PDB file of C-alpha atoms and ligand atoms in Angstrom:
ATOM      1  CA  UNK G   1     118.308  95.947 226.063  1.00 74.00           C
ATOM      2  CA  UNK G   2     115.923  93.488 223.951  1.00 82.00           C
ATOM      3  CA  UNK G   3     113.129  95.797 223.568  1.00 94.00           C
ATOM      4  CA  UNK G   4     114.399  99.079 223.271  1.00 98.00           C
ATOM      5  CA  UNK G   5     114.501 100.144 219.709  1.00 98.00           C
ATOM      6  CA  UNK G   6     117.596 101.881 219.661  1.00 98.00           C
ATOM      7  CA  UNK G   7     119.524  98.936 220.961  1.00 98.00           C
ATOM      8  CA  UNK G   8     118.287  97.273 217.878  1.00 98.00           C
ATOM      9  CA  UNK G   9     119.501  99.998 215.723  1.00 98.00           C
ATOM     10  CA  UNK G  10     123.210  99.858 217.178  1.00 98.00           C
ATOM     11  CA  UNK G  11     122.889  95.948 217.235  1.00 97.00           C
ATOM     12  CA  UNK G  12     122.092  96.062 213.080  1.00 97.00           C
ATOM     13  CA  UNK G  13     118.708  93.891 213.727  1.00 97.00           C
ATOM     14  CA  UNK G  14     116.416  97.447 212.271  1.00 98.00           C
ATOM     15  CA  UNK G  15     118.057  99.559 209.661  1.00 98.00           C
ATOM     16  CA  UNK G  16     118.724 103.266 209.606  1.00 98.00           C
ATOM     17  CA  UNK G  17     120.370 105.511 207.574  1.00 98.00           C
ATOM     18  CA  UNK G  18     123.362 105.654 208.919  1.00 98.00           C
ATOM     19  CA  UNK G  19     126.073 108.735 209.047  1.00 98.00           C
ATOM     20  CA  UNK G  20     128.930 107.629 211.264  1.00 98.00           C
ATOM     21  CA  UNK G  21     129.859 104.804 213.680  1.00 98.00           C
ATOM     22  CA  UNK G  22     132.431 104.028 215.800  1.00 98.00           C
ATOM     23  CA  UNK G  23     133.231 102.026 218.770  1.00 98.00           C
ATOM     24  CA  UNK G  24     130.682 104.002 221.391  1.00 98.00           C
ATOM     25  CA  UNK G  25     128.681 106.201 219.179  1.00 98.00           C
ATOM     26  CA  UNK G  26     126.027 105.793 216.205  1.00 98.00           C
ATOM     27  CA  UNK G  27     124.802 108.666 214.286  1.00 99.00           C
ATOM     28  CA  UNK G  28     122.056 108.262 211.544  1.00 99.00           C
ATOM     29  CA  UNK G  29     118.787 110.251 210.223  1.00 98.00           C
ATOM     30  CA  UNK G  30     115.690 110.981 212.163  1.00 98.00           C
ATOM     31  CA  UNK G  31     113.283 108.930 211.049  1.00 98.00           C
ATOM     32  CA  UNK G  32     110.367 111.789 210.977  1.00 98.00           C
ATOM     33  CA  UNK G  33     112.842 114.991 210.324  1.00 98.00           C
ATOM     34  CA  UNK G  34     111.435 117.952 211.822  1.00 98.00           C
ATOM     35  CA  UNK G  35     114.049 120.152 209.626  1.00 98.00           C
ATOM     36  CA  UNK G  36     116.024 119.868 206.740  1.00 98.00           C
ATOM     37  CA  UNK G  37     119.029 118.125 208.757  1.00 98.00           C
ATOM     38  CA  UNK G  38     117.729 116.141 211.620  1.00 98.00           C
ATOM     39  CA  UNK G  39     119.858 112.846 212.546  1.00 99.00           C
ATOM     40  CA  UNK G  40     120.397 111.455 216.569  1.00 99.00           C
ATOM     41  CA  UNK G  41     123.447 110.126 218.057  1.00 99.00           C
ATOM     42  CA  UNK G  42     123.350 107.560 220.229  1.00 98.00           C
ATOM     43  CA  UNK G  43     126.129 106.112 222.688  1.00 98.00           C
ATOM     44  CA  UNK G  44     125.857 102.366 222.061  1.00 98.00           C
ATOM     45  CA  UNK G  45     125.693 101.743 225.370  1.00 97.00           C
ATOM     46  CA  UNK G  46     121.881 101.460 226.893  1.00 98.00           C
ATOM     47  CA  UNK G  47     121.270 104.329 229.296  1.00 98.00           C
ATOM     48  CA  UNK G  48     117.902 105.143 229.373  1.00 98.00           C
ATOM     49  CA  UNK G  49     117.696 108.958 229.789  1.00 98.00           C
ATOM     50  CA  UNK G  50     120.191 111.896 230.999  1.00 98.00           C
ATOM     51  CA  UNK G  51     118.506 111.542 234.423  1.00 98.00           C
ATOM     52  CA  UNK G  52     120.437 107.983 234.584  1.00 98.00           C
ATOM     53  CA  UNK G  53     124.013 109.277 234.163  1.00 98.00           C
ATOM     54  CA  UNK G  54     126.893 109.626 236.309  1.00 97.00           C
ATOM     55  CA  UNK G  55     129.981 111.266 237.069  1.00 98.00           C
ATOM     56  CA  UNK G  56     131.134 108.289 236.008  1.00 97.00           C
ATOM     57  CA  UNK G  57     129.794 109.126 232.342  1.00 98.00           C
ATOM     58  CA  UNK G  58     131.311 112.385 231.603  1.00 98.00           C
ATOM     59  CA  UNK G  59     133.544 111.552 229.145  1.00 98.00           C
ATOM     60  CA  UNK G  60     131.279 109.700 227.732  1.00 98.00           C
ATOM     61  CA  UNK G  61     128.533 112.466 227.538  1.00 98.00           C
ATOM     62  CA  UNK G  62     131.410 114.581 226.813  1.00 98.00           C
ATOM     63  CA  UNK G  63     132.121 112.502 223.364  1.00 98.00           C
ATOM     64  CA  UNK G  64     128.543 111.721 222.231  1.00 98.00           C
ATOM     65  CA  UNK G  65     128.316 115.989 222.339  1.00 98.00           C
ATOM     66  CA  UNK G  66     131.862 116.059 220.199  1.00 98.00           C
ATOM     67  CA  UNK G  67     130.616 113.582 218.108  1.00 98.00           C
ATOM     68  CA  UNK G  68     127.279 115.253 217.037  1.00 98.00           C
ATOM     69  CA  UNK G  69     129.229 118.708 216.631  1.00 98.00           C
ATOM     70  CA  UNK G  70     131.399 116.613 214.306  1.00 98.00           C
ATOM     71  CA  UNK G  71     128.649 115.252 212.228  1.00 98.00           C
ATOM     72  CA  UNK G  72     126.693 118.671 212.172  1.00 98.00           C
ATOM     73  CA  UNK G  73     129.687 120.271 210.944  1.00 98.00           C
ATOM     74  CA  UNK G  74     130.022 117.966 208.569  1.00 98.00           C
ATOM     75  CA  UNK G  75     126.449 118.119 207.028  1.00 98.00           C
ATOM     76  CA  UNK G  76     126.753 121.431 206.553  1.00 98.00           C
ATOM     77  CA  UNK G  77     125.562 123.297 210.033  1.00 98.00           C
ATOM     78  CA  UNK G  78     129.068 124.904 211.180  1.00 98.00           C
ATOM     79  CA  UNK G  79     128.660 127.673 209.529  1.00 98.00           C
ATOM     80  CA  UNK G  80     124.903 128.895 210.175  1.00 98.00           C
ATOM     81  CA  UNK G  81     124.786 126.090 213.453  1.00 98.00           C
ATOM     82  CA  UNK G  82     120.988 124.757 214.751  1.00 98.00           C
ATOM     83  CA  UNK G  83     120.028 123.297 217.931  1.00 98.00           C
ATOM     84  CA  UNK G  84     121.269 120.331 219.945  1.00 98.00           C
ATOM     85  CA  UNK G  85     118.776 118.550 221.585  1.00 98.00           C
ATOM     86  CA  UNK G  86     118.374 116.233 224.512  1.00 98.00           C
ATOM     87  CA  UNK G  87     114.906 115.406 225.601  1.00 98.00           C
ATOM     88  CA  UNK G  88     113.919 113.678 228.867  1.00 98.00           C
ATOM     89  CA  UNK G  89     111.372 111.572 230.439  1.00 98.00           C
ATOM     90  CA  UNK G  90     107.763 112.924 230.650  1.00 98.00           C
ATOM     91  CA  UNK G  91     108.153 116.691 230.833  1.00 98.00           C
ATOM     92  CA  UNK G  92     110.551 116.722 227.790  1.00 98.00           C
ATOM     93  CA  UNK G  93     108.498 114.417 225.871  1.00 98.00           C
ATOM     94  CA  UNK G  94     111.187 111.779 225.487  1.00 98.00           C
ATOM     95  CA  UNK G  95     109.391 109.338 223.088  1.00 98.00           C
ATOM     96  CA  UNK G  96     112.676 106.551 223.038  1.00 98.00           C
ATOM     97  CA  UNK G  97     113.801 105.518 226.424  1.00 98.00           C
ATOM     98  CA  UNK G  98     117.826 104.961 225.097  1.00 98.00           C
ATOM     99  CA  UNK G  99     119.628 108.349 225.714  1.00 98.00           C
ATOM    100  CA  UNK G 100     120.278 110.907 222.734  1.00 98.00           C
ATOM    101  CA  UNK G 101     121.194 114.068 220.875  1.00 98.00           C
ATOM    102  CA  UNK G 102     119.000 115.194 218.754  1.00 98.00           C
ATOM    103  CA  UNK G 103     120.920 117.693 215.894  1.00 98.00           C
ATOM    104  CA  UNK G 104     118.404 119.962 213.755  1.00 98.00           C
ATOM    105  CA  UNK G 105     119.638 122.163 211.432  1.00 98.00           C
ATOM    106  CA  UNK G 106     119.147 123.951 207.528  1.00 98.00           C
ATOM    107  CA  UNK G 107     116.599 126.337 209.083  1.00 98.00           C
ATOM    108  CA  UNK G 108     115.673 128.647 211.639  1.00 98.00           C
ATOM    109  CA  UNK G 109     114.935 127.185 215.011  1.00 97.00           C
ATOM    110  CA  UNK G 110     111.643 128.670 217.169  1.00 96.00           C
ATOM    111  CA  UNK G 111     112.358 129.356 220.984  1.00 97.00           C
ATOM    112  CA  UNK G 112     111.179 128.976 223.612  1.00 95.00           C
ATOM    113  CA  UNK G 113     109.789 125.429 222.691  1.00 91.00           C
ATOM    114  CA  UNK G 114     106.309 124.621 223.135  1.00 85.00           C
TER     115      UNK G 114
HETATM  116  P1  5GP O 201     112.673 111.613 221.581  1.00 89.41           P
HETATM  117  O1  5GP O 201     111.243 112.011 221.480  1.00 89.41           O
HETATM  118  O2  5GP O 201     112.837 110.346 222.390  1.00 89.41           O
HETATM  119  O3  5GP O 201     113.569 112.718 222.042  1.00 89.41           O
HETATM  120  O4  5GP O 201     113.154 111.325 220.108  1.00 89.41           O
HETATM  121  C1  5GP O 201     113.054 110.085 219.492  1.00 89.41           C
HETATM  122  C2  5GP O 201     113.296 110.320 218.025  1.00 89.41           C
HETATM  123  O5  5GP O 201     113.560 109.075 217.435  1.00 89.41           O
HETATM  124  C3  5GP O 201     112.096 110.920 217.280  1.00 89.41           C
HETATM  125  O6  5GP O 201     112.496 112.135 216.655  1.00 89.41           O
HETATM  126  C4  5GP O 201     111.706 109.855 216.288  1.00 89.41           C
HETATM  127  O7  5GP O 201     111.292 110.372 215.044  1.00 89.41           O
HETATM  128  C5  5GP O 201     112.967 109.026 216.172  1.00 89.41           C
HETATM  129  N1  5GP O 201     112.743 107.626 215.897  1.00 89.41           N
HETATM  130  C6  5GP O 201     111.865 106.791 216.504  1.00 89.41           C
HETATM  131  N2  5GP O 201     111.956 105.554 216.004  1.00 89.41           N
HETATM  132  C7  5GP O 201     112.921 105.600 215.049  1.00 89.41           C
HETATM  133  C8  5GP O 201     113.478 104.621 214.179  1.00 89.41           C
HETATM  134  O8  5GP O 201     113.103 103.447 214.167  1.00 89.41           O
HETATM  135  N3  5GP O 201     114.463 105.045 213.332  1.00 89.41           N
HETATM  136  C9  5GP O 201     114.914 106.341 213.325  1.00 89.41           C
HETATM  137  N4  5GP O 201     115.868 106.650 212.454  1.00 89.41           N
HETATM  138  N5  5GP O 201     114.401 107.286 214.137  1.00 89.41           N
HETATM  139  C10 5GP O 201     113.428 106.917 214.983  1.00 89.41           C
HETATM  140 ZN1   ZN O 202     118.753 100.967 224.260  1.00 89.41          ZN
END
C-alpha cells in the first residue's frame, strides 16, 4: 500500500530502528516509547487491522505473536514479561491502519486501560 506508513517501513523507503527481519515479519522501536522497551512487529504483508483477518491468516497471526515473544525475550522481558498489544480501529485508538503488536515492557503495566 503506497500511503500507508508501515508499508514504507517494510519497503526500506522511511527508516526505523530495526530489531529483526525476516521473510514475513519486521520488528523495530516505537517511535514515541511509552515504556522503557516498546518496539511493534509488523507482518509485511498489508492488512489493515485484526478486524480484516481470516481463517486463512492463522498461521500467520500465529507467527507475528511467536515472533514478538521472541524479540521480547530477547530484550530482556522473559523474565519479568509486559503486555502485548493489538489495537483496533476507532474504539482501540488504532492510530496506523497496517496491522500490529505492540510489545511494552521494563516497567509495570496499569490495567484496565483508559
Ligand atoms: P497504534 O496506535 O496504531 O496502535 O500504534 C501505532 C504506533 O506506531 C504508535 O505507538 C506510534 O508511536 C508508532 N509510529 C507511528 N509512526 C511511526 C514511525 O514512523 N516509526 C515508528 N518506529 N513508529 C511509528
Ligand atoms: Zn501497510
Amino acid at each position: 500500500m503506497t500511503d500507508c506508513i508501515f508499508c514504507k517501513i517494510v519497503s526500506g523507503a522511511l527508516p526505523c530502528a530495526k530489531i529483526y527481519e525476516d521473510d514475513e515479519m519486521l520488528a523495530f522501536h516505537d517511535i514515541s516509547p511509552q515504556a522503557p522497551v516498546h518496539f511493534l512487529v509488523v507482518p509485511k504483508k498489508h492488512i489493515a487491522t485484526i478486524m480484516d483477518c481470516t481463517g486463512a491468516d492463522s498461521g500467520l497471526l500465529g507467527r507475528l505473536i511467536v515472533c514478538a515473544q521472541n524479540r521480547a525475550v530477547e530484550l530482556g522481558l522473559g523474565e519479568k514479561g509486559g503486555r502485548f498489544i493489538i489495537n483496533c480501529k476507532e474504539h482501540g485508538l488504532q492510530t496506523v491502519p497496517h496491522l500490529h503488536i505492540h510489545v511494552l515492557g521494563g516497567r509495570v503495566m496499569g490495567w484496565p486501560p483508559g
